[in-house]
Coordinates of C-alpha atoms and ligand atoms in Angstrom, one line a residue:
Chain A
M962 CA -10.6 123.5 -10.1
R963 CA -8.2 120.6 -9.4
Y964 CA -5.1 120.4 -11.6
S965 CA -4.4 117.0 -13.1
A966 CA -3.3 115.4 -16.4
L967 CA -7.0 114.9 -17.2
A968 CA -7.7 118.6 -16.6
I969 CA -4.9 119.6 -19.0
M970 CA -6.2 117.2 -21.6
R971 CA -9.7 118.8 -21.3
Q972 CA -8.2 122.2 -21.7
V973 CA -6.2 121.2 -24.7
L974 CA -9.4 120.0 -26.4
N975 CA -11.2 123.3 -25.8
G976 CA -8.2 125.6 -26.7
H977 CA -7.3 126.4 -23.1
R978 CA -10.4 128.6 -22.7
G979 CA -11.6 127.0 -19.5
W980 CA -8.8 127.9 -17.0
T981 CA -10.1 129.9 -14.0
P982 CA -8.2 132.4 -11.8
A983 CA -6.2 130.5 -9.2
W984 CA -7.6 132.5 -6.3
R985 CA -10.5 134.9 -5.7
D986 CA -10.1 138.7 -5.3
P987 CA -12.4 139.4 -2.3
E988 CA -13.3 142.7 -0.7
P989 CA -12.1 142.8 3.0
Q990 CA -14.8 141.9 5.5
S991 CA -15.2 144.1 8.6
S992 CA -13.6 141.5 10.9
Y993 CA -11.8 138.2 11.0
D994 CA -10.8 135.6 13.6
F995 CA -7.3 135.6 12.2
I996 CA -5.5 138.2 10.1
V997 CA -2.0 137.4 8.7
I998 CA -0.1 140.5 7.6
G999 CA 2.2 139.9 4.6
G1000 CA 1.3 137.8 1.6
G1001 CA 4.8 136.3 1.2
G1002 CA 5.5 132.6 1.5
H1003 CA 5.4 132.6 5.3
G1004 CA 2.1 134.5 5.5
L1005 CA 0.3 132.5 2.9
A1006 CA 1.6 129.2 4.4
T1007 CA 0.4 130.4 7.9
A1008 CA -3.1 131.1 6.5
Y1009 CA -3.2 127.8 4.7
Y1010 CA -2.3 125.7 7.8
L1011 CA -4.6 127.8 10.0
A1012 CA -7.5 126.7 7.7
K1013 CA -6.2 123.1 7.1
E1014 CA -4.8 122.1 10.5
H1015 CA -6.9 124.2 12.8
N1016 CA -10.1 124.5 10.9
A1017 CA -10.1 128.2 11.1
A1018 CA -12.8 129.6 9.0
R1019 CA -12.5 133.4 9.1
V1020 CA -8.9 134.0 8.0
A1021 CA -7.5 136.8 5.9
V1022 CA -4.1 137.6 4.4
L1023 CA -3.4 141.3 3.9
E1024 CA -0.7 142.1 1.4
K1025 CA 0.4 145.7 0.6
G1026 CA 1.5 144.8 -3.0
W1027 CA 0.9 141.6 -4.8
I1028 CA 1.6 138.2 -3.5
G1029 CA 4.9 136.7 -4.5
G1030 CA 6.4 140.2 -5.0
G1031 CA 8.5 140.1 -1.9
N1032 CA 11.4 137.8 -0.9
V1033 CA 9.5 134.7 -1.7
G1034 CA 9.9 135.7 -5.4
R1035 CA 13.4 137.1 -5.0
N1036 CA 15.5 134.4 -3.5
T1037 CA 17.9 131.8 -4.9
T1038 CA 15.4 129.0 -4.1
I1039 CA 17.6 126.8 -2.0
I1040 CA 15.9 124.4 0.4
R1041 CA 17.8 122.4 2.9
A1042 CA 18.0 121.0 6.5
N1043 CA 21.7 121.1 7.2
Y1044 CA 21.8 123.0 10.5
L1045 CA 23.8 122.1 13.6
L1046 CA 22.0 123.4 16.6
E1047 CA 19.2 121.8 18.6
G1048 CA 16.9 124.9 18.4
N1049 CA 17.2 124.8 14.6
Q1050 CA 17.8 121.4 13.0
P1051 CA 14.5 119.7 14.0
F1052 CA 12.6 122.7 12.7
Y1053 CA 14.3 122.6 9.3
E1054 CA 13.9 118.9 9.1
L1055 CA 10.1 119.3 9.6
S1056 CA 10.2 121.9 6.8
L1057 CA 12.0 119.5 4.5
K1058 CA 9.4 116.8 5.2
L1059 CA 6.6 119.3 4.3
W1060 CA 8.5 120.3 1.1
E1061 CA 8.7 116.6 0.2
N1062 CA 4.9 116.3 0.2
L1063 CA 4.0 119.9 -0.7
E1064 CA 2.9 119.4 -4.3
Q1065 CA 0.5 116.6 -3.5
D1066 CA -0.8 118.6 -0.5
L1067 CA -1.4 121.8 -2.4
N1068 CA -2.2 120.2 -5.8
Y1069 CA 0.3 122.6 -7.3
N1070 CA 3.6 122.2 -9.2
A1071 CA 6.1 124.1 -7.1
M1072 CA 9.0 122.4 -8.9
V1073 CA 10.5 121.0 -5.7
S1074 CA 13.7 119.3 -6.8
Q1075 CA 15.8 117.4 -4.3
R1076 CA 18.9 117.7 -6.5
G1077 CA 21.3 117.6 -3.5
I1078 CA 23.5 120.3 -1.9
L1079 CA 27.2 120.0 -1.6
N1080 CA 28.9 122.3 1.0
L1081 CA 32.6 122.4 0.0
C1082 CA 35.3 122.5 2.6
H1083 CA 38.8 123.9 2.1
T1084 CA 40.6 123.3 5.4
D1085 CA 41.0 120.4 7.8
A1086 CA 39.2 122.4 10.5
Q1087 CA 36.3 123.0 8.2
R1088 CA 36.1 119.3 7.4
D1089 CA 36.0 118.5 11.1
A1090 CA 33.2 121.1 11.5
Y1091 CA 31.2 119.5 8.6
R1092 CA 31.7 116.1 10.1
R1093 CA 30.1 117.3 13.3
R1094 CA 27.3 119.1 11.4
G1095 CA 26.7 115.9 9.4
N1096 CA 26.3 113.9 12.6
A1097 CA 23.8 116.4 13.9
M1098 CA 21.9 116.1 10.7
M1099 CA 21.9 112.4 10.9
F1100 CA 20.4 112.6 14.4
T1101 CA 17.3 114.2 13.0
G1102 CA 17.1 111.9 10.0
S1103 CA 18.1 114.6 7.4
G1104 CA 20.9 112.5 6.1
A1105 CA 24.5 113.6 5.3
E1106 CA 27.5 112.2 3.6
L1107 CA 31.1 113.4 3.9
L1108 CA 32.9 113.3 0.6
D1109 CA 36.7 113.4 0.1
T1110 CA 38.3 115.4 -2.8
D1111 CA 37.9 112.5 -5.2
G1112 CA 34.3 112.1 -4.3
V1113 CA 33.7 115.8 -5.1
R1114 CA 35.8 115.5 -8.3
A1115 CA 33.6 112.6 -9.5
M1116 CA 30.5 114.9 -9.2
Y1117 CA 31.8 118.2 -10.4
P1118 CA 35.1 117.8 -12.3
F1119 CA 35.0 121.4 -13.5
L1120 CA 35.6 123.0 -10.1
N1121 CA 38.9 124.7 -9.3
F1122 CA 40.4 122.0 -7.0
D1123 CA 43.9 123.3 -6.6
D1124 CA 43.3 126.9 -5.8
A1125 CA 46.4 128.0 -3.8
R1126 CA 44.3 129.8 -1.1
F1127 CA 41.3 127.5 -0.9
P1128 CA 42.0 124.0 -2.3
I1129 CA 38.9 121.8 -2.2
K1130 CA 39.4 119.2 0.5
G1131 CA 36.0 117.5 0.3
G1132 CA 32.4 118.4 1.1
L1133 CA 29.3 117.6 3.0
L1134 CA 26.6 116.2 0.8
H1135 CA 23.0 116.7 1.8
R1136 CA 21.1 114.7 -0.8
R1137 CA 17.6 115.7 0.3
G1138 CA 18.3 119.4 -0.1
G1139 CA 17.7 121.1 -3.4
T1140 CA 15.6 123.9 -4.9
A1141 CA 12.0 124.9 -5.5
R1142 CA 10.3 127.3 -7.8
H1143 CA 10.2 130.3 -5.5
D1144 CA 7.2 132.3 -6.7
G1145 CA 5.3 129.1 -7.5
V1146 CA 5.5 128.3 -3.8
A1147 CA 3.5 131.5 -3.0
W1148 CA 1.0 130.8 -5.8
G1149 CA 0.5 127.2 -4.6
Y1150 CA -0.1 128.2 -1.0
A1151 CA -2.4 131.1 -2.1
R1152 CA -4.5 128.9 -4.3
A1153 CA -4.8 126.1 -1.7
A1154 CA -5.6 128.6 1.1
D1155 CA -8.2 130.3 -1.0
Q1156 CA -9.8 127.0 -1.7
R1157 CA -10.2 126.5 2.0
G1158 CA -11.9 129.9 2.3
V1159 CA -9.0 132.2 3.2
D1160 CA -9.5 135.8 1.9
I1161 CA -6.3 136.9 0.1
I1162 CA -6.5 140.7 0.0
Q1163 CA -3.8 142.3 -2.2
N1164 CA -3.1 146.1 -2.4
C1165 CA -4.0 146.4 1.2
E1166 CA -1.2 147.9 3.3
V1167 CA -1.4 147.7 7.1
T1168 CA -0.7 151.2 8.4
G1169 CA -1.3 150.8 12.1
F1170 CA -2.7 148.7 14.9
R1171 CA -5.7 149.4 17.2
I1172 CA -4.6 148.4 20.6
E1173 CA -6.5 149.1 23.9
N1174 CA -5.3 148.2 27.4
G1175 CA -2.6 145.9 25.9
K1176 CA -5.1 144.1 23.8
L1177 CA -5.1 144.1 20.0
L1178 CA -8.5 144.9 18.4
G1179 CA -7.7 145.1 14.8
V1180 CA -5.6 146.8 12.1
E1181 CA -5.7 150.0 10.2
T1182 CA -5.2 149.5 6.5
T1183 CA -5.2 151.5 3.2
R1184 CA -8.6 149.8 2.7
G1185 CA -10.1 150.8 6.0
Y1186 CA -10.1 149.4 9.5
I1187 CA -10.4 145.6 9.9
G1188 CA -11.1 144.0 13.3
A1189 CA -9.5 140.7 14.3
K1190 CA -9.2 138.4 17.3
K1191 CA -5.6 137.5 16.5
V1192 CA -3.1 139.1 14.2
G1193 CA 0.1 137.5 13.0
V1194 CA 2.8 139.6 11.4
A1195 CA 4.9 137.9 8.7
V1196 CA 6.3 140.8 6.6
A1197 CA 10.0 139.6 6.1
G1198 CA 12.2 142.6 5.4
S1199 CA 9.6 145.1 6.7
S1200 CA 9.4 143.7 10.3
G1201 CA 11.1 146.7 11.9
R1202 CA 8.8 149.2 10.2
V1203 CA 5.6 147.3 10.8
M1204 CA 6.3 146.4 14.5
A1205 CA 7.3 150.0 15.2
Q1206 CA 3.6 150.8 14.5
A1207 CA 2.8 148.6 17.5
G1208 CA 5.4 150.4 19.5
M1209 CA 7.9 147.6 19.5
R1210 CA 11.7 147.6 18.9
L1211 CA 13.1 144.4 17.6
P1212 CA 16.5 142.6 17.7
I1213 CA 16.5 143.0 13.9
E1214 CA 18.2 145.2 11.3
S1215 CA 17.2 145.3 7.6
H1216 CA 19.9 144.5 5.1
V1217 CA 20.0 143.8 1.4
L1218 CA 21.0 140.5 -0.3
Q1219 CA 21.6 140.3 -4.1
A1220 CA 21.0 137.5 -6.4
F1221 CA 22.2 136.9 -10.0
V1222 CA 21.1 134.9 -13.0
T1223 CA 23.1 134.2 -16.2
E1224 CA 21.8 133.5 -19.7
G1225 CA 20.3 130.0 -20.3
L1226 CA 23.0 127.3 -20.7
K1227 CA 23.0 123.6 -21.4
P1228 CA 22.8 121.5 -18.3
V1229 CA 26.2 121.7 -16.5
L1230 CA 25.3 121.7 -12.8
D1231 CA 22.6 119.3 -11.5
G1232 CA 22.9 120.1 -7.8
V1233 CA 23.6 123.1 -5.6
I1234 CA 27.2 123.9 -4.6
T1235 CA 28.2 126.2 -1.8
Y1236 CA 31.7 127.6 -1.4
G1237 CA 32.4 127.5 2.3
A1238 CA 35.4 129.7 2.3
G1239 CA 34.7 132.3 -0.4
H1240 CA 31.0 132.5 0.4
F1241 CA 29.3 131.8 -2.9
Y1242 CA 26.5 129.5 -3.8
V1243 CA 25.3 128.4 -7.2
S1244 CA 22.7 126.2 -8.9
Q1245 CA 21.2 125.9 -12.3
S1246 CA 17.6 126.6 -12.9
D1247 CA 15.3 124.4 -15.0
K1248 CA 15.5 127.1 -17.7
G1249 CA 19.3 126.8 -17.8
G1250 CA 20.4 130.0 -16.0
L1251 CA 23.0 129.7 -13.4
V1252 CA 21.5 131.2 -10.2
F1253 CA 24.0 132.5 -7.7
G1254 CA 24.7 134.8 -4.8
G1255 CA 27.1 135.5 -2.0
D1256 CA 27.3 137.8 1.0
I1257 CA 24.8 140.5 2.1
D1258 CA 25.8 144.1 1.4
G1259 CA 26.3 144.6 5.1
Y1260 CA 24.6 147.8 6.1
N1261 CA 21.0 148.8 7.0
T1262 CA 18.9 149.3 3.9
Y1263 CA 15.3 149.2 2.7
A1264 CA 16.3 149.8 -1.0
Q1265 CA 15.5 146.6 -3.0
R1266 CA 18.8 147.0 -4.8
G1267 CA 22.4 146.5 -3.8
N1268 CA 25.7 148.2 -4.6
L1269 CA 28.6 147.3 -6.9
P1270 CA 31.3 146.3 -4.5
V1271 CA 29.3 143.2 -3.5
V1272 CA 28.6 142.4 -7.2
E1273 CA 32.3 142.3 -7.7
D1274 CA 32.9 140.2 -4.6
V1275 CA 30.3 137.6 -5.7
A1276 CA 31.7 137.5 -9.2
E1277 CA 35.3 137.0 -7.8
G1278 CA 34.0 134.2 -5.6
G1279 CA 32.3 132.5 -8.5
M1280 CA 35.4 132.8 -10.7
S1281 CA 37.7 131.4 -8.1
L1282 CA 35.6 128.4 -7.5
M1283 CA 34.2 127.7 -11.0
P1284 CA 36.4 129.5 -13.6
M1285 CA 34.1 128.6 -16.5
I1286 CA 31.4 130.8 -15.0
G1287 CA 33.4 133.8 -16.5
R1288 CA 32.2 132.7 -19.9
A1289 CA 28.6 133.1 -19.0
R1290 CA 26.8 136.4 -19.5
L1291 CA 24.9 137.8 -16.6
L1292 CA 21.3 138.5 -17.5
R1293 CA 19.7 139.7 -14.3
M1294 CA 20.5 140.8 -10.8
W1295 CA 18.3 142.2 -8.0
G1296 CA 18.3 142.7 -4.3
G1297 CA 15.8 141.7 -1.6
V1298 CA 15.5 143.3 1.9
M1299 CA 15.9 140.9 4.7
D1300 CA 15.4 140.9 8.5
M1301 CA 18.8 140.2 9.9
S1302 CA 18.4 139.1 13.5
M1303 CA 21.0 139.6 16.1
D1304 CA 22.0 135.9 16.2
G1305 CA 21.1 134.9 12.7
S1306 CA 18.1 132.8 13.8
P1307 CA 14.4 133.6 13.4
F1308 CA 11.5 134.4 15.7
I1309 CA 8.0 132.7 16.0
D1310 CA 6.5 134.1 19.1
H1311 CA 3.7 136.1 20.7
T1312 CA 4.4 139.6 21.6
E1313 CA 3.6 141.4 24.8
I1314 CA 0.4 142.7 23.2
D1315 CA -2.5 140.3 23.7
G1316 CA -3.5 138.9 20.3
L1317 CA -0.4 140.1 18.4
Y1318 CA 2.0 137.4 17.1
F1319 CA 5.3 137.9 15.3
N1320 CA 7.1 135.8 12.7
G1321 CA 10.4 137.2 11.3
G1322 CA 14.2 137.5 11.5
W1323 CA 14.6 134.9 8.8
C1324 CA 17.8 136.5 7.5
Y1325 CA 18.8 135.1 4.1
G1326 CA 17.6 131.6 4.8
G1327 CA 13.9 131.8 5.2
F1328 CA 12.7 130.4 1.9
K1329 CA 13.5 126.8 3.0
A1330 CA 11.6 127.5 6.2
T1331 CA 8.4 128.5 4.4
P1332 CA 6.3 125.4 5.1
A1333 CA 7.5 124.8 8.7
S1334 CA 7.3 128.5 9.4
G1335 CA 3.7 128.6 8.3
F1336 CA 2.9 125.3 10.1
C1337 CA 4.4 126.4 13.4
F1338 CA 3.1 130.0 13.2
A1339 CA -0.4 128.7 12.6
H1340 CA 0.0 126.3 15.5
L1341 CA 1.1 129.1 17.8
M1342 CA -1.7 131.5 16.7
A1343 CA -4.4 128.8 17.0
T1344 CA -3.3 127.2 20.3
D1345 CA -1.2 129.9 22.0
R1346 CA 1.5 127.3 22.5
P1347 CA 4.6 127.0 20.4
H1348 CA 5.0 124.0 18.1
E1349 CA 7.5 121.6 19.6
V1350 CA 10.1 122.2 17.0
A1351 CA 9.9 126.0 17.3
T1352 CA 10.1 126.5 21.1
A1353 CA 13.5 128.2 20.8
Y1354 CA 12.4 131.0 18.5
R1355 CA 11.6 133.5 21.3
L1356 CA 11.8 137.2 21.1
D1357 CA 13.3 137.5 24.6
R1358 CA 16.1 134.9 24.0
F1359 CA 18.8 137.6 24.2
K1360 CA 17.5 138.7 27.6
T1361 CA 17.5 135.1 28.9
G1362 CA 20.8 134.1 27.3
R1363 CA 19.3 131.5 25.0
M1364 CA 20.6 132.7 21.7
I1365 CA 20.8 130.4 18.7
D1366 CA 24.1 131.5 17.2
E1367 CA 24.3 129.0 14.4
K1368 CA 27.3 130.7 12.8
G1369 CA 29.1 131.5 16.1
V1370 CA 29.8 135.1 15.2
G1371 CA 27.8 136.8 18.0
A1372 CA 25.3 139.6 18.0
Q1373 CA 26.4 141.4 14.8
P1374 CA 23.7 141.1 12.0
N1375 CA 26.1 142.0 9.2
L1376 CA 28.3 139.1 10.0
H1377 CA 25.6 136.4 9.8
Chain B
M617 CA 28.4 154.8 -2.4
I618 CA 30.8 157.6 -1.8
I619 CA 31.3 158.7 1.8
N620 CA 32.5 162.3 2.1
H621 CA 35.1 162.0 4.8
P622 CA 35.3 165.2 6.9
L623 CA 39.1 165.1 6.8
L624 CA 40.0 163.2 3.7
G625 CA 37.3 164.1 1.3
P626 CA 35.2 161.7 -0.9
R627 CA 36.1 158.0 -0.4
D628 CA 34.6 154.9 -1.8
A629 CA 32.4 153.1 0.8
S630 CA 34.3 149.9 0.2
E631 CA 37.2 151.4 2.2
F632 CA 35.0 151.3 5.2
T633 CA 33.6 148.7 7.6
Y634 CA 30.1 149.1 8.9
L635 CA 29.3 148.7 12.6
G636 CA 25.6 149.6 12.8
D637 CA 23.3 152.2 14.5
A638 CA 25.2 155.3 15.8
S639 CA 23.4 154.8 19.1
L640 CA 26.2 152.3 19.8
I641 CA 28.3 155.3 20.8
N642 CA 26.1 155.7 23.9
R643 CA 27.3 152.8 25.9
P644 CA 25.2 152.4 29.1
D645 CA 26.7 152.9 32.5
W646 CA 27.8 149.4 33.7
Q647 CA 27.4 150.5 37.3
S648 CA 23.8 151.5 37.1
D649 CA 21.2 149.4 38.9
S650 CA 19.4 148.6 35.7
A651 CA 22.6 147.9 33.8
A652 CA 21.6 144.4 32.6
A653 CA 18.3 145.7 31.1
E654 CA 20.1 148.7 29.6
F655 CA 22.8 146.6 28.0
H656 CA 20.2 144.2 26.6
D657 CA 18.5 147.1 24.8
Y658 CA 21.7 148.7 23.8
L659 CA 23.2 145.5 22.3
Y660 CA 20.2 143.9 20.7
L661 CA 17.3 146.2 20.1
R662 CA 17.3 148.6 17.1
D663 CA 15.0 151.3 15.7
N664 CA 15.9 150.1 12.2
P665 CA 14.2 153.1 10.4
A666 CA 13.2 153.2 6.8
G667 CA 14.6 156.7 5.9
T668 CA 17.2 158.7 7.7
H669 CA 19.6 156.6 9.7
R670 CA 22.7 157.6 11.7
E671 CA 25.3 154.9 11.6
L672 CA 28.9 154.1 12.4
W673 CA 31.5 153.5 9.6
F674 CA 35.1 152.6 10.3
H675 CA 37.7 153.8 7.8
E676 CA 39.6 150.6 8.0
Q677 CA 41.4 150.9 4.7
G678 CA 42.2 154.6 5.3
D679 CA 43.0 156.7 8.3
R680 CA 41.2 154.3 10.7
S681 CA 38.9 156.9 12.0
W682 CA 35.3 156.2 13.1
L683 CA 32.6 158.3 11.3
V684 CA 28.9 158.9 12.0
V685 CA 27.3 158.8 8.6
T686 CA 23.7 160.0 8.1
R687 CA 22.2 158.0 5.3
N688 CA 18.8 157.4 3.8
T689 CA 18.2 153.7 4.0
L690 CA 15.6 153.9 1.2
T691 CA 17.8 155.5 -1.4
H692 CA 21.4 155.0 -0.2
E693 CA 21.8 158.8 -0.3
I694 CA 24.4 160.1 2.2
L695 CA 23.2 163.3 3.9
A696 CA 26.1 164.1 6.3
T697 CA 29.3 162.7 7.7
E698 CA 30.9 163.6 11.0
L699 CA 33.8 162.3 13.0
A700 CA 32.4 160.0 15.7
R701 CA 34.8 161.7 18.1
D702 CA 33.1 165.1 17.5
V703 CA 29.6 163.5 17.9
A704 CA 30.6 161.9 21.2
R705 CA 32.2 165.2 22.5
K706 CA 29.0 167.1 21.6
T707 CA 27.1 164.9 24.0
G708 CA 29.6 165.7 26.7
R709 CA 31.7 162.5 26.4
G710 CA 35.5 162.3 26.4
K711 CA 38.1 164.9 27.0
Ligands
FAD38 C1 18.5 137.5 -2.9 C2 17.9 136.6 -1.9 C3 18.3 135.3 -1.9 C4 17.8 134.4 -0.9 N1 18.1 133.0 -1.1 C5 17.5 132.1 -0.2 C6 17.8 130.7 -0.4 O1 18.4 130.3 -1.4 N2 17.2 129.9 0.5 C7 16.5 130.3 1.5 O2 16.0 129.5 2.3 N3 16.2 131.6 1.7 C8 16.7 132.6 0.9 N4 16.4 133.9 1.0 C9 15.6 134.3 2.2 C10 14.1 134.2 1.9 O3 13.8 134.6 0.6 C11 13.3 134.9 3.0 O4 13.8 134.7 4.3 C12 11.8 134.5 3.0 O5 11.3 134.4 1.7 C13 11.0 135.6 3.7 O6 9.7 135.2 4.0 P1 8.5 135.6 3.0 O7 8.5 134.7 1.8 O8 7.2 135.5 3.8 O9 8.8 137.1 2.7 P2 8.1 138.1 1.6 O10 7.8 137.3 0.3 O11 9.0 139.3 1.5 O12 6.8 138.5 2.3 C14 6.5 139.6 3.1 C15 5.4 140.3 2.5 O13 4.9 141.3 3.5 C16 4.4 142.4 2.7 N5 4.3 143.6 3.6 C17 5.3 144.3 4.1 N6 4.8 145.3 4.9 C18 3.4 145.2 4.8 C19 2.4 145.9 5.4 N7 2.6 147.0 6.1 N8 1.1 145.5 5.1 C20 0.9 144.5 4.3 N9 1.8 143.7 3.8 C21 3.1 144.1 4.0 C22 5.4 142.6 1.6 O14 4.9 143.3 0.5 C23 5.7 141.1 1.3 O15 5.0 140.6 0.2 C24 16.9 134.8 0.1 C25 16.6 136.2 0.1 C26 17.0 137.1 -0.8 C27 16.6 138.5 -0.8

């Protein structure tokens, strides 16, 4: 069924009894051409673009739980293309272009909202760094504007401008950045992939790989063995666990990141603000809740919950930037497990095992990458060549000295 | 999380800084013929287990000792704490 104003009108007239499920619930077939492990945003997008861009017909997505239950439904929904480095920025700009056309392409309301992102700066050095970053963004057409203090004051007068430690000295404004409805993105891709014949198989955990003479034959799952010509792994925070089943060690540690939502408030914040020095970021959802987060907890974990010291740290960051936030009641908080890579950048690569491909290491920034990640991973799986904007995301880049250390903190996952 | 320091007793985890996998104690021999490959694996590759994990915590806000903490990464439960010095000595390192 195509969604449209006319379709809604028709349903209104018959009491909304005609809506059909957004995707099928098929039994797994005995084999596929392409299997994508992980029904998160990246896995579903990969399957969708395999079908759409590469005319792949026999594609399945295997998800151990339900789609949208992983990080794609747990993040703070920020999408942006404000990177600095060559290996990154063109990739995120492609992602932003795909976001801009996503809803028309998928025929689904993913609530993509280019409400603008403002990165605040608090020192002269930070302003210089943002000027450089802004120039890098302009090279790829992402757009950037450097604001002075008065420019920031005109947008967000309620911020704490004269903080003794971190006075606000201006900000880098990325107008094309914004937010999207996180789980809606998974549902939109799932529905569009399903309509192109992709089998989305939920409650199907991959428990092992069948590999012979360095060639992948298929996967063992909780619903039996499934053969495949090519298998792509896109399991976000579970990469270490899943790839260990194929005998691989990765340059990745799993860490938890927490997110917070307040009660619904009247509109106060129409964009996204990030606090460069204190590490805090905040936006307001369409329902009115302030959505915010800060640093990762900083130690290996697979528990989808965090610990209190970081809650306190995030709350302090929020209060010091936006004192009025102390008046809002916190309704919900949760944690998500992320693949923290050794340089803070992701991987889209084939592995040493013939037919096995890997997508991961997205750290806490992979939601914005969802469309381009799927697009480039599908390109790699279908053609065996990396997409031109994703050539740097190699698994062996630490061996060859080609790290993409966007933050400049070196090989320490809990510092990224 | 409460880390039971072997010398100082129970301490809040926020007094500590985390370094990572306890295998980082076992620095490869820089003079070995395969040193480059060994250092690559040592520095960048991780087992990253879901379950029992041995890891290094630095008591930065306390006595500045390094501990090897054995922790369950699925539940945050801490199963054992040892001085990193003792762990290194047990493997024949140090004086
Ligand atoms: C609190 C928080 C805030 C964040 N904020 C942002 C943000 O503002 N902007 C941004 O860009 N990014 C953000 N991120 C990061 C972003 O959410 C992730 O990088 C990205 O969503 C990961 O890709 P995914 O959607 O495919 O992952 P997921 O949705 O986690 O998908 C992986 C799927 O694999 C499945 N799986 C695992 N193991 C198996 C198996 N053995 N067999 C079958 N299936 C398996 C899981 O069940 C899961 O559904 C945030 C993350 C968190 C946790």
